[in-house]
PDB file of C-alpha atoms in Angstrom:
ATOM      1  CA  UNK Q1468       0.000   0.000   0.000  1.00  0.00           C
ATOM      2  CA  UNK Q1469       1.317   3.433  -0.873  1.00  0.00           C
ATOM      3  CA  UNK Q1470       0.058   6.775   0.350  1.00  0.00           C
ATOM      4  CA  UNK Q1471       0.504   9.877  -1.738  1.00  0.00           C
ATOM      5  CA  UNK Q1472      -1.231  13.143  -2.370  1.00  0.00           C
ATOM      6  CA  UNK Q1473      -2.966  13.413  -5.728  1.00  0.00           C
ATOM      7  CA  UNK Q1474      -0.452  13.866  -8.501  1.00  0.00           C
ATOM      8  CA  UNK Q1475      -1.737  17.256  -9.642  1.00  0.00           C
ATOM      9  CA  UNK Q1476      -3.023  19.465  -6.883  1.00  0.00           C
ATOM     10  CA  UNK Q1477      -5.609  21.954  -8.128  1.00  0.00           C
ATOM     11  CA  UNK Q1478      -5.258  25.533  -6.989  1.00  0.00           C
ATOM     12  CA  UNK Q1479      -8.264  25.651  -4.685  1.00  0.00           C
ATOM     13  CA  UNK Q1480      -8.972  25.311  -1.001  1.00  0.00           C
ATOM     14  CA  UNK Q1481      -9.846  21.616  -1.040  1.00  0.00           C
ATOM     15  CA  UNK Q1482      -7.078  19.070  -1.252  1.00  0.00           C
ATOM     16  CA  UNK Q1483      -7.403  15.356  -1.747  1.00  0.00           C
ATOM     17  CA  UNK Q1484      -5.848  12.346  -0.145  1.00  0.00           C
ATOM     18  CA  UNK Q1485      -5.370   9.137  -2.068  1.00  0.00           C
ATOM     19  CA  UNK Q1486      -4.203   5.704  -0.961  1.00  0.00           C
ATOM     20  CA  UNK Q1487      -3.437   3.121  -3.593  1.00  0.00           C
ATOM     21  CA  UNK Q1488      -2.812  -0.590  -3.313  1.00  0.00           C
ATOM     22  CA  UNK Q1489       0.234  -1.589  -5.342  1.00  0.00           C
ATOM     23  CA  UNK Q1490      -0.283  -5.359  -5.458  1.00  0.00           C
ATOM     24  CA  UNK Q1491      -2.200  -7.910  -3.389  1.00  0.00           C
ATOM     25  CA  UNK Q1492       1.163  -9.401  -2.302  1.00  0.00           C
ATOM     26  CA  UNK Q1493       2.308  -6.045  -0.872  1.00  0.00           C
ATOM     27  CA  UNK Q1494      -1.015  -5.626   0.918  1.00  0.00           C
ATOM     28  CA  UNK Q1495      -0.565  -8.979   2.645  1.00  0.00           C
ATOM     29  CA  UNK Q1496       2.769  -7.908   4.161  1.00  0.00           C
ATOM     30  CA  UNK Q1497       1.271  -5.463   6.637  1.00  0.00           C
ATOM     31  CA  UNK Q1498      -2.051  -4.045   5.461  1.00  0.00           C
ATOM     32  CA  UNK Q1499      -3.145  -2.596   8.784  1.00  0.00           C
ATOM     33  CA  UNK Q1500      -0.007  -0.627   9.508  1.00  0.00           C
ATOM     34  CA  UNK Q1501       0.250   0.828   5.996  1.00  0.00           C
ATOM     35  CA  UNK Q1502      -3.428   1.712   5.948  1.00  0.00           C
ATOM     36  CA  UNK Q1503      -3.186   3.292   9.406  1.00  0.00           C
ATOM     37  CA  UNK Q1504      -0.090   5.238   8.428  1.00  0.00           C
ATOM     38  CA  UNK Q1505      -1.766   6.510   5.266  1.00  0.00           C
ATOM     39  CA  UNK Q1506      -4.932   7.472   7.115  1.00  0.00           C
ATOM     40  CA  UNK Q1507      -2.900   9.171   9.846  1.00  0.00           C
ATOM     41  CA  UNK Q1508      -1.003  11.124   7.187  1.00  0.00           C
ATOM     42  CA  UNK Q1509      -4.248  12.270   5.605  1.00  0.00           C
ATOM     43  CA  UNK Q1510      -5.616  13.367   8.982  1.00  0.00           C
ATOM     44  CA  UNK Q1511      -2.449  15.297   9.828  1.00  0.00           C
ATOM     45  CA  UNK Q1512      -2.464  17.018   6.467  1.00  0.00           C
ATOM     46  CA  UNK Q1513      -6.110  17.979   6.982  1.00  0.00           C
ATOM     47  CA  UNK Q1514      -7.079  16.308   3.735  1.00  0.00           C
ATOM     48  CA  UNK Q1515      -9.983  14.276   5.112  1.00  0.00           C
ATOM     49  CA  UNK Q1516     -13.315  15.981   5.573  1.00  0.00           C
ATOM     50  CA  UNK Q1517     -16.575  14.439   6.725  1.00  0.00           C
ATOM     51  CA  UNK Q1518     -18.579  17.290   5.252  1.00  0.00           C
ATOM     52  CA  UNK Q1519     -21.450  15.930   3.183  1.00  0.00           C
ATOM     53  CA  UNK Q1520     -21.045  12.400   4.500  1.00  0.00           C
ATOM     54  CA  UNK Q1521     -24.390  10.876   5.409  1.00  0.00           C
ATOM     55  CA  UNK Q1522     -25.027   8.120   7.889  1.00  0.00           C
ATOM     56  CA  UNK Q1523     -25.415   4.640   6.452  1.00  0.00           C
ATOM     57  CA  UNK Q1524     -28.776   4.268   8.138  1.00  0.00           C
ATOM     58  CA  UNK Q1525     -31.255   6.039  10.356  1.00  0.00           C
ATOM     59  CA  UNK Q1526     -31.675   5.453  14.088  1.00  0.00           C
ATOM     60  CA  UNK Q1527     -33.817   2.497  15.148  1.00  0.00           C
ATOM     61  CA  UNK Q1528     -37.555   3.045  14.611  1.00  0.00           C
ATOM     62  CA  UNK Q1529     -36.991   5.956  12.217  1.00  0.00           C
ATOM     63  CA  UNK Q1530     -38.077   6.016   8.576  1.00  0.00           C
ATOM     64  CA  UNK Q1531     -35.257   6.020   6.022  1.00  0.00           C
ATOM     65  CA  UNK Q1532     -36.681   7.541   2.842  1.00  0.00           C
ATOM     66  CA  UNK Q1533     -34.841   9.011  -0.127  1.00  0.00           C
ATOM     67  CA  UNK Q1534     -31.649   9.692   1.830  1.00  0.00           C
ATOM     68  CA  UNK Q1535     -33.416  11.404   4.732  1.00  0.00           C
ATOM     69  CA  UNK Q1536     -34.399  10.156   8.191  1.00  0.00           C
ATOM     70  CA  UNK Q1537     -37.818  10.786   9.736  1.00  0.00           C
ATOM     71  CA  UNK Q1538     -38.385  10.307  13.450  1.00  0.00           C
ATOM     72  CA  UNK Q1539     -41.726  10.236  15.260  1.00  0.00           C
ATOM     73  CA  UNK Q1540     -41.766  11.642  18.801  1.00  0.00           C
ATOM     74  CA  UNK Q1541     -44.804  10.764  20.933  1.00  0.00           C
ATOM     75  CA  UNK Q1542     -44.065  13.545  23.439  1.00  0.00           C
ATOM     76  CA  UNK Q1543     -46.858  16.129  23.154  1.00  0.00           C
ATOM     77  CA  UNK Q1544     -45.444  19.652  22.921  1.00  0.00           C
ATOM     78  CA  UNK Q1545     -46.339  22.927  21.213  1.00  0.00           C
ATOM     79  CA  UNK Q1546     -45.076  23.628  17.673  1.00  0.00           C
ATOM     80  CA  UNK Q1547     -42.132  25.842  18.739  1.00  0.00           C
ATOM     81  CA  UNK Q1548     -40.868  23.259  21.235  1.00  0.00           C
ATOM     82  CA  UNK Q1549     -41.241  20.489  18.643  1.00  0.00           C
ATOM     83  CA  UNK Q1550     -39.159  22.482  16.142  1.00  0.00           C
ATOM     84  CA  UNK Q1551     -36.501  23.108  18.825  1.00  0.00           C
ATOM     85  CA  UNK Q1552     -36.358  19.369  19.609  1.00  0.00           C
ATOM     86  CA  UNK Q1553     -35.948  18.552  15.910  1.00  0.00           C
ATOM     87  CA  UNK Q1554     -33.135  21.094  15.614  1.00  0.00           C
ATOM     88  CA  UNK Q1555     -31.380  19.406  18.555  1.00  0.00           C
ATOM     89  CA  UNK Q1556     -31.556  16.196  16.501  1.00  0.00           C
ATOM     90  CA  UNK Q1557     -29.886  17.989  13.582  1.00  0.00           C
ATOM     91  CA  UNK Q1558     -33.001  18.641  11.509  1.00  0.00           C
ATOM     92  CA  UNK Q1559     -36.368  20.379  11.500  1.00  0.00           C
ATOM     93  CA  UNK Q1560     -40.001  19.478  11.786  1.00  0.00           C
ATOM     94  CA  UNK Q1561     -40.695  17.490   8.634  1.00  0.00           C
ATOM     95  CA  UNK Q1562     -41.306  19.172   5.310  1.00  0.00           C
ATOM     96  CA  UNK Q1563     -43.371  17.143   2.845  1.00  0.00           C
ATOM     97  CA  UNK Q1564     -42.431  18.034  -0.701  1.00  0.00           C
ATOM     98  CA  UNK Q1565     -44.316  15.536  -2.865  1.00  0.00           C
ATOM     99  CA  UNK Q1566     -46.997  12.865  -2.794  1.00  0.00           C
ATOM    100  CA  UNK Q1567     -44.564   9.924  -2.695  1.00  0.00           C
ATOM    101  CA  UNK Q1568     -42.829  11.352   0.376  1.00  0.00           C
ATOM    102  CA  UNK Q1569     -46.238  12.005   1.949  1.00  0.00           C
ATOM    103  CA  UNK Q1570     -47.360   8.392   1.346  1.00  0.00           C
ATOM    104  CA  UNK Q1571     -44.151   7.030   2.907  1.00  0.00           C
ATOM    105  CA  UNK Q1572     -44.588   9.281   5.958  1.00  0.00           C
ATOM    106  CA  UNK Q1573     -48.279   8.361   6.351  1.00  0.00           C
ATOM    107  CA  UNK Q1574     -47.444   4.639   6.292  1.00  0.00           C
ATOM    108  CA  UNK Q1575     -44.642   5.150   8.811  1.00  0.00           C
ATOM    109  CA  UNK Q1576     -46.871   7.144  11.178  1.00  0.00           C
ATOM    110  CA  UNK Q1577     -49.669   4.576  10.957  1.00  0.00           C
ATOM    111  CA  UNK Q1578     -47.185   2.004  12.294  1.00  0.00           C
ATOM    112  CA  UNK Q1579     -45.443   4.313  14.777  1.00  0.00           C
ATOM    113  CA  UNK Q1580     -48.680   5.621  16.268  1.00  0.00           C
ATOM    114  CA  UNK Q1581     -50.656   2.374  16.429  1.00  0.00           C
ATOM    115  CA  UNK Q1582     -52.212   2.990  19.846  1.00  0.00           C
ATOM    116  CA  UNK Q1583     -52.476   6.772  19.819  1.00  0.00           C
ATOM    117  CA  UNK Q1584     -54.992   8.890  18.010  1.00  0.00           C
ATOM    118  CA  UNK Q1585     -53.237  12.230  17.895  1.00  0.00           C
ATOM    119  CA  UNK Q1586     -52.546  14.623  15.059  1.00  0.00           C
ATOM    120  CA  UNK Q1587     -48.810  15.103  14.395  1.00  0.00           C
ATOM    121  CA  UNK Q1588     -46.914  18.389  13.958  1.00  0.00           C
ATOM    122  CA  UNK Q1589     -45.095  18.933  10.665  1.00  0.00           C
ATOM    123  CA  UNK Q1590     -42.820  21.837   9.771  1.00  0.00           C
ATOM    124  CA  UNK Q1591     -45.381  24.028   8.040  1.00  0.00           C
ATOM    125  CA  UNK Q1592     -46.359  27.308   9.696  1.00  0.00           C
ATOM    126  CA  UNK Q1593     -47.256  30.918   9.013  1.00  0.00           C
ATOM    127  CA  UNK Q1594     -44.280  32.754  10.536  1.00  0.00           C
ATOM    128  CA  UNK Q1595     -44.598  36.187  12.141  1.00  0.00           C
ATOM    129  CA  UNK Q1596     -47.091  38.507  10.503  1.00  0.00           C
ATOM    130  CA  UNK Q1597     -46.897  36.692   7.204  1.00  0.00           C
ATOM    131  CA  UNK Q1598     -50.025  35.273   5.618  1.00  0.00           C
ATOM    132  CA  UNK Q1599     -48.119  32.650   3.642  1.00  0.00           C
ATOM    133  CA  UNK Q1600     -47.297  29.121   4.729  1.00  0.00           C
ATOM    134  CA  UNK Q1601     -43.567  28.309   4.978  1.00  0.00           C
ATOM    135  CA  UNK Q1602     -41.563  25.178   5.816  1.00  0.00           C
ATOM    136  CA  UNK Q1603     -39.290  25.343   8.875  1.00  0.00           C
ATOM    137  CA  UNK Q1604     -36.367  24.066   6.749  1.00  0.00           C
ATOM    138  CA  UNK Q1605     -37.001  26.791   4.117  1.00  0.00           C
ATOM    139  CA  UNK Q1606     -38.011  24.281   1.433  1.00  0.00           C
ATOM    140  CA  UNK Q1607     -40.367  25.783  -1.148  1.00  0.00           C
ATOM    141  CA  UNK Q1608     -44.067  25.142  -0.544  1.00  0.00           C
ATOM    142  CA  UNK Q1609     -45.358  23.419  -3.665  1.00  0.00           C
ATOM    143  CA  UNK Q1610     -47.108  20.178  -2.818  1.00  0.00           C
ATOM    144  CA  UNK Q1611     -49.975  20.450  -0.305  1.00  0.00           C
ATOM    145  CA  UNK Q1612     -52.629  18.073   1.022  1.00  0.00           C
ATOM    146  CA  UNK Q1613     -54.970  20.316   2.993  1.00  0.00           C
ATOM    147  CA  UNK Q1614     -58.270  19.057   4.273  1.00  0.00           C
ATOM    148  CA  UNK Q1615     -60.919  20.985   2.355  1.00  0.00           C
ATOM    149  CA  UNK Q1616     -61.069  24.677   3.357  1.00  0.00           C
ATOM    150  CA  UNK Q1617     -58.387  24.307   6.045  1.00  0.00           C
ATOM    151  CA  UNK Q1618     -55.435  26.288   4.668  1.00  0.00           C
ATOM    152  CA  UNK Q1619     -56.587  29.738   5.826  1.00  0.00           C
ATOM    153  CA  UNK Q1620     -54.686  30.476   9.066  1.00  0.00           C
ATOM    154  CA  UNK Q1621     -55.546  34.161   9.393  1.00  0.00           C
ATOM    155  CA  UNK Q1622     -59.246  33.407   9.745  1.00  0.00           C
ATOM    156  CA  UNK Q1623     -58.909  31.206  12.821  1.00  0.00           C
ATOM    157  CA  UNK Q1624     -55.525  32.062  14.326  1.00  0.00           C
ATOM    158  CA  UNK Q1625     -54.275  28.556  13.573  1.00  0.00           C
ATOM    159  CA  UNK Q1626     -50.808  29.147  12.171  1.00  0.00           C
ATOM    160  CA  UNK Q1627     -49.209  25.688  12.377  1.00  0.00           C
ATOM    161  CA  UNK Q1628     -49.923  22.498  10.445  1.00  0.00           C
ATOM    162  CA  UNK Q1629     -50.573  18.927  11.534  1.00  0.00           C
ATOM    163  CA  UNK Q1630     -51.049  15.630   9.777  1.00  0.00           C
ATOM    164  CA  UNK Q1631     -54.558  14.492  10.699  1.00  0.00           C
ATOM    165  CA  UNK Q1632     -54.660  11.111  12.397  1.00  0.00           C
ATOM    166  CA  UNK Q1633     -58.328  10.659  11.392  1.00  0.00           C
ATOM    167  CA  UNK Q1634     -57.326  10.718   7.699  1.00  0.00           C
ATOM    168  CA  UNK Q1635     -54.552   8.159   8.170  1.00  0.00           C
ATOM    169  CA  UNK Q1636     -52.115  11.113   8.102  1.00  0.00           C
ATOM    170  CA  UNK Q1637     -53.033  11.757   4.457  1.00  0.00           C
ATOM    171  CA  UNK Q1638     -54.574  15.201   5.033  1.00  0.00           C
ATOM    172  CA  UNK Q1639     -53.228  18.355   6.639  1.00  0.00           C
ATOM    173  CA  UNK Q1640     -55.057  20.641   9.030  1.00  0.00           C
ATOM    174  CA  UNK Q1641     -54.118  23.961  10.586  1.00  0.00           C
ATOM    175  CA  UNK Q1642     -53.953  24.148  14.355  1.00  0.00           C
ATOM    176  CA  UNK Q1643     -53.039  26.620  17.076  1.00  0.00           C
ATOM    177  CA  UNK Q1644     -49.260  26.581  17.490  1.00  0.00           C
ATOM    178  CA  UNK Q1645     -49.820  26.465  21.262  1.00  0.00           C
ATOM    179  CA  UNK Q1646     -51.680  23.156  21.152  1.00  0.00           C
ATOM    180  CA  UNK Q1647     -49.704  20.119  22.228  1.00  0.00           C
ATOM    181  CA  UNK Q1648     -49.141  17.302  19.740  1.00  0.00           C
ATOM    182  CA  UNK Q1649     -46.613  14.576  18.961  1.00  0.00           C
ATOM    183  CA  UNK Q1650     -44.253  15.571  16.150  1.00  0.00           C
ATOM    184  CA  UNK Q1651     -42.259  14.335  13.163  1.00  0.00           C
ATOM    185  CA  UNK Q1652     -38.637  15.369  12.595  1.00  0.00           C
ATOM    186  CA  UNK Q1653     -36.768  15.191   9.290  1.00  0.00           C
ATOM    187  CA  UNK Q1654     -32.985  14.957   9.412  1.00  0.00           C
TER     188      UNK Q1654
END
């Protein structure tokens, strides 16, 4: 095994680290020590970055869908507290950007919430004095699944969205942000 920096270093901030295996016979001589030495050299040179690396899988009992992890929390809290808890987990209350994602989430919640019958907070709200719905993670609002006539927060003072348990989590409803509900995080 032979460690070396890339042959041509581009003139930019990011550098690369490359380890190459010369022959299987050389690798058999002492693969661990050469690998460790090469890795140590890369670490010292600051050429290894974990930026953009995603976990191989989601935590137990979370939904792994399209490279994202979704976690259901049965603790009943208001919308702001739910968003803060999701941020502590490295994400936000869940944004739902298309029907396929919505179907996957609904199926997951039907299993996760088998014995409860509570609506579930998602990351959609009407922030501040705005009259427009916005996702907590700043994703664009395109896809929606509102229960009929339910997307008008200014009329009722209900500025946060839930997935309705009574619809199998297939419809959204607006709710007072101060109500207490379980919540769904997206990381």
